[in-house]
Amino acid sequence: MQTNDWRALYRAKKTTPEAAAALIRSGDGVAMPGAASWPYAVDAALTRQLRASGGHIQLNALFTPVDTELLKPENAPLVDYYVNFLAGERAMIPQGNVHFVPTHLSQNGAWICARRPRVTVITCAPPDENGFMSRSISASHLDRAVLEQSELLIVEVNPRLPRLASEGECNHLVHVSEAVAIVESDHLLAENPSPAPTETDRAIAGLIADLVPDGACVQFGQGGLPNAVGECLAYAGKRDLGVHTEVLTNCVMKLMQQGVVNNSRKTLCRGRSAGALCVGDQELWTFADGNPDFCFKEVRWINDPRNIAQNDNVISINNAIEIDLTGQVNAESIGPRMYSGTGGQLEWVIGSQWSRGGKSILALRSSYRDKQGVLHSKIVPQLAPGAVVTTPRTCVQYVATEYGIADLKFKSCRERAKALVAIAHPDFRGELEKHLPL
């Protein structure tokens, strides 16, 4: 396609949010990206349309911002919302229109396709010289299968979104010709800075850093603990680290700037930090904009254990809510009440252990205090009634708390329990020992 052709197409497809929203009919299934890639202009126009007409849609998304119009409590009769990971959505659950879909993170596109949305609305950075638009920081969970299955693709173009380096299989690019309607927006991007690490985070991180050899390929999550791990890796003078992770954060940016991460020993995306989502603040987005040291792919590719395992010495680090004495890990519910979701945990637990020299680490604080200030152990004889098993005991390798690291791989049930008791909070070790299996 000639350059002039796509520019003419862009002008022809450019429309108002109201006209784009009018393409969506009552009864439609609609797919949207989340977080800082939420299409605010179309969201607001569609909400006004549904309120005026009394219509109803099925929305399929995740990481939906709390300030979206469609999911305000007063609009609950207009929208049924299907989601496979809860973050800000926790506050929306009492509305009665939030429906949780248990899936792995790499299946985002597959489960949304299974619900057959007629319309997909995405946000993109402005086109490059060839008419290709980057789906940018948080839209890759709507993979190409969703875009191609939908009857209509509406693109909201926001110049604040960075263009992320992406090419080849499962890339982030969309061409102007694929859109039915294009809406221009200048909405501020919601920043998501990670919390500062606590002293407990730093204690756990120091132990984890000892398991990371030079040249390892590391998967980081979000939050205080991953930031603390990054600090410890830099302090320990680790060299030639690589990154292959679902979420690229400010922590990864700092390690790249410090030279701790250079991706020189990776097999897959050598020389580049590979990820699906870019979650952080403006400093990170400026650093990532057009940066060839990154390689962004759809989450189904990044989180595929077969791809994870192509790199040697993959170290995956994931959080847990509680773990029982046999090694069953709950990382997504408080008893029967959903708190987050399966996410990519099991995919990384498996992929890292398939990697030559790889290690899977599940980290949690040994204890917590409830609202009354009472201390409770996170290592328990049995998971709470109704709790979800995110990672089965057969897949668990290393478990880390601030009191040490337990290697459960190929241990008997009694050996596992003893190892977990040893890293539990000292106040609970005596009681836990009463529940050792035979």
PDB file of N, CA, C and O in Angstrom, residues 141-202:
ATOM      1  N   HIS A 141      -3.445  -7.947  25.082  1.00  0.00           N
ATOM      2  CA  HIS A 141      -4.254  -9.124  25.441  1.00  0.00           C
ATOM      3  C   HIS A 141      -5.414  -9.302  24.471  1.00  0.00           C
ATOM      4  O   HIS A 141      -5.995 -10.392  24.397  1.00  0.00           O
ATOM      5  N   LEU A 142      -5.777  -8.260  23.733  1.00  0.00           N
ATOM      6  CA  LEU A 142      -6.732  -8.416  22.631  1.00  0.00           C
ATOM      7  C   LEU A 142      -5.918  -8.798  21.397  1.00  0.00           C
ATOM      8  O   LEU A 142      -5.584  -7.964  20.554  1.00  0.00           O
ATOM      9  N   ASP A 143      -5.563 -10.070  21.310  1.00  0.00           N
ATOM     10  CA  ASP A 143      -4.641 -10.462  20.250  1.00  0.00           C
ATOM     11  C   ASP A 143      -5.330 -10.454  18.891  1.00  0.00           C
ATOM     12  O   ASP A 143      -6.529 -10.212  18.768  1.00  0.00           O
ATOM     13  N   ARG A 144      -4.536 -10.712  17.880  1.00  0.00           N
ATOM     14  CA  ARG A 144      -5.024 -10.551  16.513  1.00  0.00           C
ATOM     15  C   ARG A 144      -6.251 -11.419  16.225  1.00  0.00           C
ATOM     16  O   ARG A 144      -7.114 -11.037  15.415  1.00  0.00           O
ATOM     17  N   ALA A 145      -6.354 -12.544  16.879  1.00  0.00           N
ATOM     18  CA  ALA A 145      -7.533 -13.391  16.666  1.00  0.00           C
ATOM     19  C   ALA A 145      -8.819 -12.651  17.024  1.00  0.00           C
ATOM     20  O   ALA A 145      -9.842 -12.801  16.355  1.00  0.00           O
ATOM     21  N   VAL A 146      -8.780 -11.858  18.093  1.00  0.00           N
ATOM     22  CA  VAL A 146      -9.962 -11.079  18.485  1.00  0.00           C
ATOM     23  C   VAL A 146     -10.268 -10.029  17.427  1.00  0.00           C
ATOM     24  O   VAL A 146     -11.420  -9.854  17.013  1.00  0.00           O
ATOM     25  N   LEU A 147      -9.232  -9.321  16.986  1.00  0.00           N
ATOM     26  CA  LEU A 147      -9.429  -8.278  15.987  1.00  0.00           C
ATOM     27  C   LEU A 147      -9.996  -8.852  14.694  1.00  0.00           C
ATOM     28  O   LEU A 147     -10.903  -8.274  14.088  1.00  0.00           O
ATOM     29  N   GLU A 148      -9.488 -10.005  14.273  1.00  0.00           N
ATOM     30  CA  GLU A 148      -9.909 -10.586  13.002  1.00  0.00           C
ATOM     31  C   GLU A 148     -11.279 -11.228  13.082  1.00  0.00           C
ATOM     32  O   GLU A 148     -12.006 -11.286  12.086  1.00  0.00           O
ATOM     33  N   GLN A 149     -11.648 -11.735  14.262  1.00  0.00           N
ATOM     34  CA  GLN A 149     -12.961 -12.366  14.390  1.00  0.00           C
ATOM     35  C   GLN A 149     -14.075 -11.326  14.453  1.00  0.00           C
ATOM     36  O   GLN A 149     -15.196 -11.574  14.021  1.00  0.00           O
ATOM     37  N   SER A 150     -13.784 -10.163  15.001  1.00  0.00           N
ATOM     38  CA  SER A 150     -14.813  -9.136  15.157  1.00  0.00           C
ATOM     39  C   SER A 150     -15.258  -8.598  13.798  1.00  0.00           C
ATOM     40  O   SER A 150     -14.464  -8.455  12.865  1.00  0.00           O
ATOM     41  N   GLU A 151     -16.519  -8.269  13.721  1.00  0.00           N
ATOM     42  CA  GLU A 151     -17.065  -7.689  12.490  1.00  0.00           C
ATOM     43  C   GLU A 151     -16.563  -6.258  12.290  1.00  0.00           C
ATOM     44  O   GLU A 151     -16.309  -5.830  11.156  1.00  0.00           O
ATOM     45  N   LEU A 152     -16.418  -5.514  13.397  1.00  0.00           N
ATOM     46  CA  LEU A 152     -16.005  -4.119  13.336  1.00  0.00           C
ATOM     47  C   LEU A 152     -14.806  -3.873  14.259  1.00  0.00           C
ATOM     48  O   LEU A 152     -14.793  -4.325  15.408  1.00  0.00           O
ATOM     49  N   LEU A 153     -13.819  -3.135  13.754  1.00  0.00           N
ATOM     50  CA  LEU A 153     -12.685  -2.705  14.571  1.00  0.00           C
ATOM     51  C   LEU A 153     -12.683  -1.182  14.613  1.00  0.00           C
ATOM     52  O   LEU A 153     -12.534  -0.520  13.581  1.00  0.00           O
ATOM     53  N   ILE A 154     -12.861  -0.637  15.816  1.00  0.00           N
ATOM     54  CA  ILE A 154     -12.817   0.805  16.037  1.00  0.00           C
ATOM     55  C   ILE A 154     -11.504   1.116  16.733  1.00  0.00           C
ATOM     56  O   ILE A 154     -11.148   0.475  17.735  1.00  0.00           O
ATOM     57  N   VAL A 155     -10.762   2.090  16.212  1.00  0.00           N
ATOM     58  CA  VAL A 155      -9.461   2.454  16.770  1.00  0.00           C
ATOM     59  C   VAL A 155      -9.514   3.876  17.302  1.00  0.00           C
ATOM     60  O   VAL A 155      -9.882   4.810  16.576  1.00  0.00           O
ATOM     61  N   GLU A 156      -9.155   4.023  18.577  1.00  0.00           N
ATOM     62  CA  GLU A 156      -9.007   5.345  19.181  1.00  0.00           C
ATOM     63  C   GLU A 156      -7.515   5.679  19.198  1.00  0.00           C
ATOM     64  O   GLU A 156      -6.732   4.987  19.837  1.00  0.00           O
ATOM     65  N   VAL A 157      -7.119   6.704  18.484  1.00  0.00           N
ATOM     66  CA  VAL A 157      -5.715   7.076  18.343  1.00  0.00           C
ATOM     67  C   VAL A 157      -5.369   8.178  19.346  1.00  0.00           C
ATOM     68  O   VAL A 157      -6.017   9.228  19.367  1.00  0.00           O
ATOM     69  N   ASN A 158      -4.357   7.907  20.162  1.00  0.00           N
ATOM     70  CA  ASN A 158      -3.962   8.848  21.210  1.00  0.00           C
ATOM     71  C   ASN A 158      -2.466   9.137  21.071  1.00  0.00           C
ATOM     72  O   ASN A 158      -1.636   8.232  21.244  1.00  0.00           O
ATOM     73  N   PRO A 159      -2.079  10.373  20.771  1.00  0.00           N
ATOM     74  CA  PRO A 159      -0.660  10.683  20.585  1.00  0.00           C
ATOM     75  C   PRO A 159       0.168  10.547  21.854  1.00  0.00           C
ATOM     76  O   PRO A 159       1.405  10.558  21.782  1.00  0.00           O
ATOM     77  N   ARG A 160      -0.476  10.419  22.997  1.00  0.00           N
ATOM     78  CA  ARG A 160       0.267  10.234  24.249  1.00  0.00           C
ATOM     79  C   ARG A 160       0.803   8.803  24.386  1.00  0.00           C
ATOM     80  O   ARG A 160       1.701   8.557  25.191  1.00  0.00           O
ATOM     81  N   LEU A 161       0.236   7.879  23.629  1.00  0.00           N
ATOM     82  CA  LEU A 161       0.688   6.489  23.701  1.00  0.00           C
ATOM     83  C   LEU A 161       2.026   6.324  22.993  1.00  0.00           C
ATOM     84  O   LEU A 161       2.203   6.816  21.874  1.00  0.00           O
ATOM     85  N   PRO A 162       2.974   5.623  23.601  1.00  0.00           N
ATOM     86  CA  PRO A 162       4.262   5.405  22.938  1.00  0.00           C
ATOM     87  C   PRO A 162       4.159   4.369  21.831  1.00  0.00           C
ATOM     88  O   PRO A 162       3.320   3.467  21.882  1.00  0.00           O
ATOM     89  N   ARG A 163       5.019   4.522  20.809  1.00  0.00           N
ATOM     90  CA  ARG A 163       5.152   3.476  19.805  1.00  0.00           C
ATOM     91  C   ARG A 163       6.166   2.466  20.334  1.00  0.00           C
ATOM     92  O   ARG A 163       7.320   2.800  20.587  1.00  0.00           O
ATOM     93  N   LEU A 164       5.730   1.232  20.490  1.00  0.00           N
ATOM     94  CA  LEU A 164       6.585   0.199  21.058  1.00  0.00           C
ATOM     95  C   LEU A 164       7.154  -0.691  19.961  1.00  0.00           C
ATOM     96  O   LEU A 164       6.436  -1.067  19.024  1.00  0.00           O
ATOM     97  N   ALA A 165       8.423  -1.024  20.089  1.00  0.00           N
ATOM     98  CA  ALA A 165       9.093  -1.861  19.091  1.00  0.00           C
ATOM     99  C   ALA A 165       8.445  -3.232  19.038  1.00  0.00           C
ATOM    100  O   ALA A 165       8.404  -3.951  20.047  1.00  0.00           O
ATOM    101  N   SER A 166       7.929  -3.610  17.895  1.00  0.00           N
ATOM    102  CA  SER A 166       7.215  -4.879  17.759  1.00  0.00           C
ATOM    103  C   SER A 166       7.177  -5.273  16.290  1.00  0.00           C
ATOM    104  O   SER A 166       6.823  -4.459  15.432  1.00  0.00           O
ATOM    105  N   GLU A 167       7.548  -6.506  16.007  1.00  0.00           N
ATOM    106  CA  GLU A 167       7.524  -6.987  14.626  1.00  0.00           C
ATOM    107  C   GLU A 167       7.434  -8.503  14.621  1.00  0.00           C
ATOM    108  O   GLU A 167       7.537  -9.144  15.659  1.00  0.00           O
ATOM    109  N   GLY A 168       7.220  -9.072  13.452  1.00  0.00           N
ATOM    110  CA  GLY A 168       7.191 -10.522  13.317  1.00  0.00           C
ATOM    111  C   GLY A 168       5.946 -11.151  13.923  1.00  0.00           C
ATOM    112  O   GLY A 168       4.887 -10.525  14.012  1.00  0.00           O
ATOM    113  N   GLU A 169       6.090 -12.396  14.344  1.00  0.00           N
ATOM    114  CA  GLU A 169       4.984 -13.171  14.884  1.00  0.00           C
ATOM    115  C   GLU A 169       4.380 -12.504  16.106  1.00  0.00           C
ATOM    116  O   GLU A 169       5.079 -12.017  16.988  1.00  0.00           O
ATOM    117  N   CYS A 170       3.035 -12.458  16.161  1.00  0.00           N
ATOM    118  CA  CYS A 170       2.297 -11.952  17.328  1.00  0.00           C
ATOM    119  C   CYS A 170       2.696 -10.529  17.688  1.00  0.00           C
ATOM    120  O   CYS A 170       2.819 -10.173  18.864  1.00  0.00           O
ATOM    121  N   ASN A 171       2.893  -9.676  16.669  1.00  0.00           N
ATOM    122  CA  ASN A 171       3.297  -8.299  16.940  1.00  0.00           C
ATOM    123  C   ASN A 171       2.114  -7.439  17.388  1.00  0.00           C
ATOM    124  O   ASN A 171       0.964  -7.874  17.370  1.00  0.00           O
ATOM    125  N   HIS A 172       2.433  -6.216  17.787  1.00  0.00           N
ATOM    126  CA  HIS A 172       1.432  -5.284  18.327  1.00  0.00           C
ATOM    127  C   HIS A 172       0.840  -4.359  17.268  1.00  0.00           C
ATOM    128  O   HIS A 172       0.113  -3.434  17.612  1.00  0.00           O
ATOM    129  N   LEU A 173       1.146  -4.558  16.005  1.00  0.00           N
ATOM    130  CA  LEU A 173       0.818  -3.570  14.994  1.00  0.00           C
ATOM    131  C   LEU A 173      -0.558  -3.787  14.366  1.00  0.00           C
ATOM    132  O   LEU A 173      -1.003  -4.921  14.168  1.00  0.00           O
ATOM    133  N   VAL A 174      -1.208  -2.674  14.056  1.00  0.00           N
ATOM    134  CA  VAL A 174      -2.485  -2.673  13.341  1.00  0.00           C
ATOM    135  C   VAL A 174      -2.375  -1.636  12.232  1.00  0.00           C
ATOM    136  O   VAL A 174      -1.891  -0.514  12.465  1.00  0.00           O
ATOM    137  N   HIS A 175      -2.815  -1.979  11.023  1.00  0.00           N
ATOM    138  CA  HIS A 175      -2.747  -1.031   9.911  1.00  0.00           C
ATOM    139  C   HIS A 175      -4.028  -0.214   9.839  1.00  0.00           C
ATOM    140  O   HIS A 175      -5.112  -0.686  10.183  1.00  0.00           O
ATOM    141  N   VAL A 176      -3.876   1.014   9.377  1.00  0.00           N
ATOM    142  CA  VAL A 176      -5.025   1.911   9.218  1.00  0.00           C
ATOM    143  C   VAL A 176      -6.139   1.245   8.416  1.00  0.00           C
ATOM    144  O   VAL A 176      -7.329   1.418   8.700  1.00  0.00           O
ATOM    145  N   SER A 177      -5.786   0.449   7.427  1.00  0.00           N
ATOM    146  CA  SER A 177      -6.784  -0.190   6.564  1.00  0.00           C
ATOM    147  C   SER A 177      -7.672  -1.180   7.307  1.00  0.00           C
ATOM    148  O   SER A 177      -8.767  -1.509   6.832  1.00  0.00           O
ATOM    149  N   GLU A 178      -7.243  -1.664   8.459  1.00  0.00           N
ATOM    150  CA  GLU A 178      -8.026  -2.650   9.204  1.00  0.00           C
ATOM    151  C   GLU A 178      -9.169  -2.022   9.998  1.00  0.00           C
ATOM    152  O   GLU A 178     -10.107  -2.712  10.389  1.00  0.00           O
ATOM    153  N   ALA A 179      -9.092  -0.741  10.264  1.00  0.00           N
ATOM    154  CA  ALA A 179     -10.104  -0.077  11.077  1.00  0.00           C
ATOM    155  C   ALA A 179     -11.328   0.292  10.257  1.00  0.00           C
ATOM    156  O   ALA A 179     -11.227   0.683   9.091  1.00  0.00           O
ATOM    157  N   VAL A 180     -12.485   0.166  10.873  1.00  0.00           N
ATOM    158  CA  VAL A 180     -13.722   0.648  10.265  1.00  0.00           C
ATOM    159  C   VAL A 180     -13.925   2.122  10.595  1.00  0.00           C
ATOM    160  O   VAL A 180     -14.436   2.891   9.771  1.00  0.00           O
ATOM    161  N   ALA A 181     -13.526   2.507  11.800  1.00  0.00           N
ATOM    162  CA  ALA A 181     -13.659   3.902  12.229  1.00  0.00           C
ATOM    163  C   ALA A 181     -12.445   4.269  13.082  1.00  0.00           C
ATOM    164  O   ALA A 181     -11.920   3.434  13.829  1.00  0.00           O
ATOM    165  N   ILE A 182     -12.011   5.516  12.961  1.00  0.00           N
ATOM    166  CA  ILE A 182     -10.877   6.022  13.734  1.00  0.00           C
ATOM    167  C   ILE A 182     -11.321   7.266  14.484  1.00  0.00           C
ATOM    168  O   ILE A 182     -11.877   8.205  13.898  1.00  0.00           O
ATOM    169  N   VAL A 183     -11.086   7.256  15.776  1.00  0.00           N
ATOM    170  CA  VAL A 183     -11.416   8.394  16.640  1.00  0.00           C
ATOM    171  C   VAL A 183     -10.116   8.927  17.223  1.00  0.00           C
ATOM    172  O   VAL A 183      -9.264   8.150  17.672  1.00  0.00           O
ATOM    173  N   GLU A 184      -9.943  10.221  17.210  1.00  0.00           N
ATOM    174  CA  GLU A 184      -8.753  10.814  17.814  1.00  0.00           C
ATOM    175  C   GLU A 184      -9.063  11.292  19.225  1.00  0.00           C
ATOM    176  O   GLU A 184     -10.125  11.875  19.482  1.00  0.00           O
ATOM    177  N   SER A 185      -8.122  11.033  20.121  1.00  0.00           N
ATOM    178  CA  SER A 185      -8.297  11.359  21.535  1.00  0.00           C
ATOM    179  C   SER A 185      -6.979  11.867  22.077  1.00  0.00           C
ATOM    180  O   SER A 185      -5.906  11.558  21.546  1.00  0.00           O
ATOM    181  N   ASP A 186      -7.053  12.648  23.153  1.00  0.00           N
ATOM    182  CA  ASP A 186      -5.839  13.153  23.788  1.00  0.00           C
ATOM    183  C   ASP A 186      -5.924  12.936  25.302  1.00  0.00           C
ATOM    184  O   ASP A 186      -5.462  13.747  26.094  1.00  0.00           O
ATOM    185  N   HIS A 187      -6.519  11.810  25.686  1.00  0.00           N
ATOM    186  CA  HIS A 187      -6.758  11.542  27.103  1.00  0.00           C
ATOM    187  C   HIS A 187      -5.443  11.264  27.820  1.00  0.00           C
ATOM    188  O   HIS A 187      -4.567  10.560  27.309  1.00  0.00           O
ATOM    189  N   LEU A 188      -5.296  11.818  29.011  1.00  0.00           N
ATOM    190  CA  LEU A 188      -4.114  11.542  29.820  1.00  0.00           C
ATOM    191  C   LEU A 188      -4.030  10.062  30.150  1.00  0.00           C
ATOM    192  O   LEU A 188      -5.058   9.418  30.422  1.00  0.00           O
ATOM    193  N   LEU A 189      -2.831   9.502  30.144  1.00  0.00           N
ATOM    194  CA  LEU A 189      -2.645   8.093  30.441  1.00  0.00           C
ATOM    195  C   LEU A 189      -2.575   7.878  31.955  1.00  0.00           C
ATOM    196  O   LEU A 189      -1.852   8.604  32.654  1.00  0.00           O
ATOM    197  N   ALA A 190      -3.308   6.894  32.424  1.00  0.00           N
ATOM    198  CA  ALA A 190      -3.296   6.587  33.857  1.00  0.00           C
ATOM    199  C   ALA A 190      -1.967   5.932  34.235  1.00  0.00           C
ATOM    200  O   ALA A 190      -1.612   4.882  33.703  1.00  0.00           O
ATOM    201  N   GLU A 191      -1.231   6.574  35.124  1.00  0.00           N
ATOM    202  CA  GLU A 191       0.051   6.033  35.548  1.00  0.00           C
ATOM    203  C   GLU A 191      -0.160   5.035  36.690  1.00  0.00           C
ATOM    204  O   GLU A 191      -1.099   5.140  37.464  1.00  0.00           O
ATOM    205  N   ASN A 192       0.729   4.066  36.751  1.00  0.00           N
ATOM    206  CA  ASN A 192       0.617   3.003  37.757  1.00  0.00           C
ATOM    207  C   ASN A 192       1.984   2.742  38.385  1.00  0.00           C
ATOM    208  O   ASN A 192       2.582   1.684  38.182  1.00  0.00           O
ATOM    209  N   PRO A 193       2.488   3.705  39.156  1.00  0.00           N
ATOM    210  CA  PRO A 193       3.803   3.504  39.787  1.00  0.00           C
ATOM    211  C   PRO A 193       3.747   2.393  40.820  1.00  0.00           C
ATOM    212  O   PRO A 193       2.754   2.243  41.542  1.00  0.00           O
ATOM    213  N   SER A 194       4.796   1.599  40.885  1.00  0.00           N
ATOM    214  CA  SER A 194       4.842   0.500  41.844  1.00  0.00           C
ATOM    215  C   SER A 194       5.096   1.035  43.242  1.00  0.00           C
ATOM    216  O   SER A 194       5.813   2.021  43.430  1.00  0.00           O
ATOM    217  N   PRO A 195       4.515   0.386  44.258  1.00  0.00           N
ATOM    218  CA  PRO A 195       4.766   0.825  45.632  1.00  0.00           C
ATOM    219  C   PRO A 195       6.210   0.573  46.030  1.00  0.00           C
ATOM    220  O   PRO A 195       6.867  -0.326  45.503  1.00  0.00           O
ATOM    221  N   ALA A 196       6.686   1.374  46.968  1.00  0.00           N
ATOM    222  CA  ALA A 196       8.049   1.185  47.464  1.00  0.00           C
ATOM    223  C   ALA A 196       8.144  -0.129  48.224  1.00  0.00           C
ATOM    224  O   ALA A 196       7.191  -0.532  48.910  1.00  0.00           O
ATOM    225  N   PRO A 197       9.252  -0.835  48.123  1.00  0.00           N
ATOM    226  CA  PRO A 197       9.413  -2.094  48.854  1.00  0.00           C
ATOM    227  C   PRO A 197       9.412  -1.863  50.365  1.00  0.00           C
ATOM    228  O   PRO A 197       9.900  -0.849  50.859  1.00  0.00           O
ATOM    229  N   THR A 198       8.855  -2.816  51.101  1.00  0.00           N
ATOM    230  CA  THR A 198       8.939  -2.806  52.550  1.00  0.00           C
ATOM    231  C   THR A 198      10.209  -3.537  52.982  1.00  0.00           C
ATOM    232  O   THR A 198      10.890  -4.173  52.166  1.00  0.00           O
ATOM    233  N   GLU A 199      10.515  -3.472  54.266  1.00  0.00           N
ATOM    234  CA  GLU A 199      11.683  -4.200  54.768  1.00  0.00           C
ATOM    235  C   GLU A 199      11.501  -5.704  54.576  1.00  0.00           C
ATOM    236  O   GLU A 199      12.462  -6.429  54.302  1.00  0.00           O
ATOM    237  N   THR A 200      10.257  -6.179  54.723  1.00  0.00           N
ATOM    238  CA  THR A 200      10.000  -7.602  54.487  1.00  0.00           C
ATOM    239  C   THR A 200      10.242  -7.955  53.028  1.00  0.00           C
ATOM    240  O   THR A 200      10.834  -8.993  52.713  1.00  0.00           O
ATOM    241  N   ASP A 201       9.779  -7.085  52.118  1.00  0.00           N
ATOM    242  CA  ASP A 201      10.042  -7.293  50.687  1.00  0.00           C
ATOM    243  C   ASP A 201      11.544  -7.416  50.444  1.00  0.00           C
ATOM    244  O   ASP A 201      12.001  -8.294  49.697  1.00  0.00           O
ATOM    245  N   ARG A 202      12.314  -6.529  51.054  1.00  0.00           N
ATOM    246  CA  ARG A 202      13.763  -6.526  50.827  1.00  0.00           C
ATOM    247  C   ARG A 202      14.419  -7.781  51.391  1.00  0.00           C
ATOM    248  O   ARG A 202      15.378  -8.309  50.805  1.00  0.00           O
TER     249      ARG A 202
END
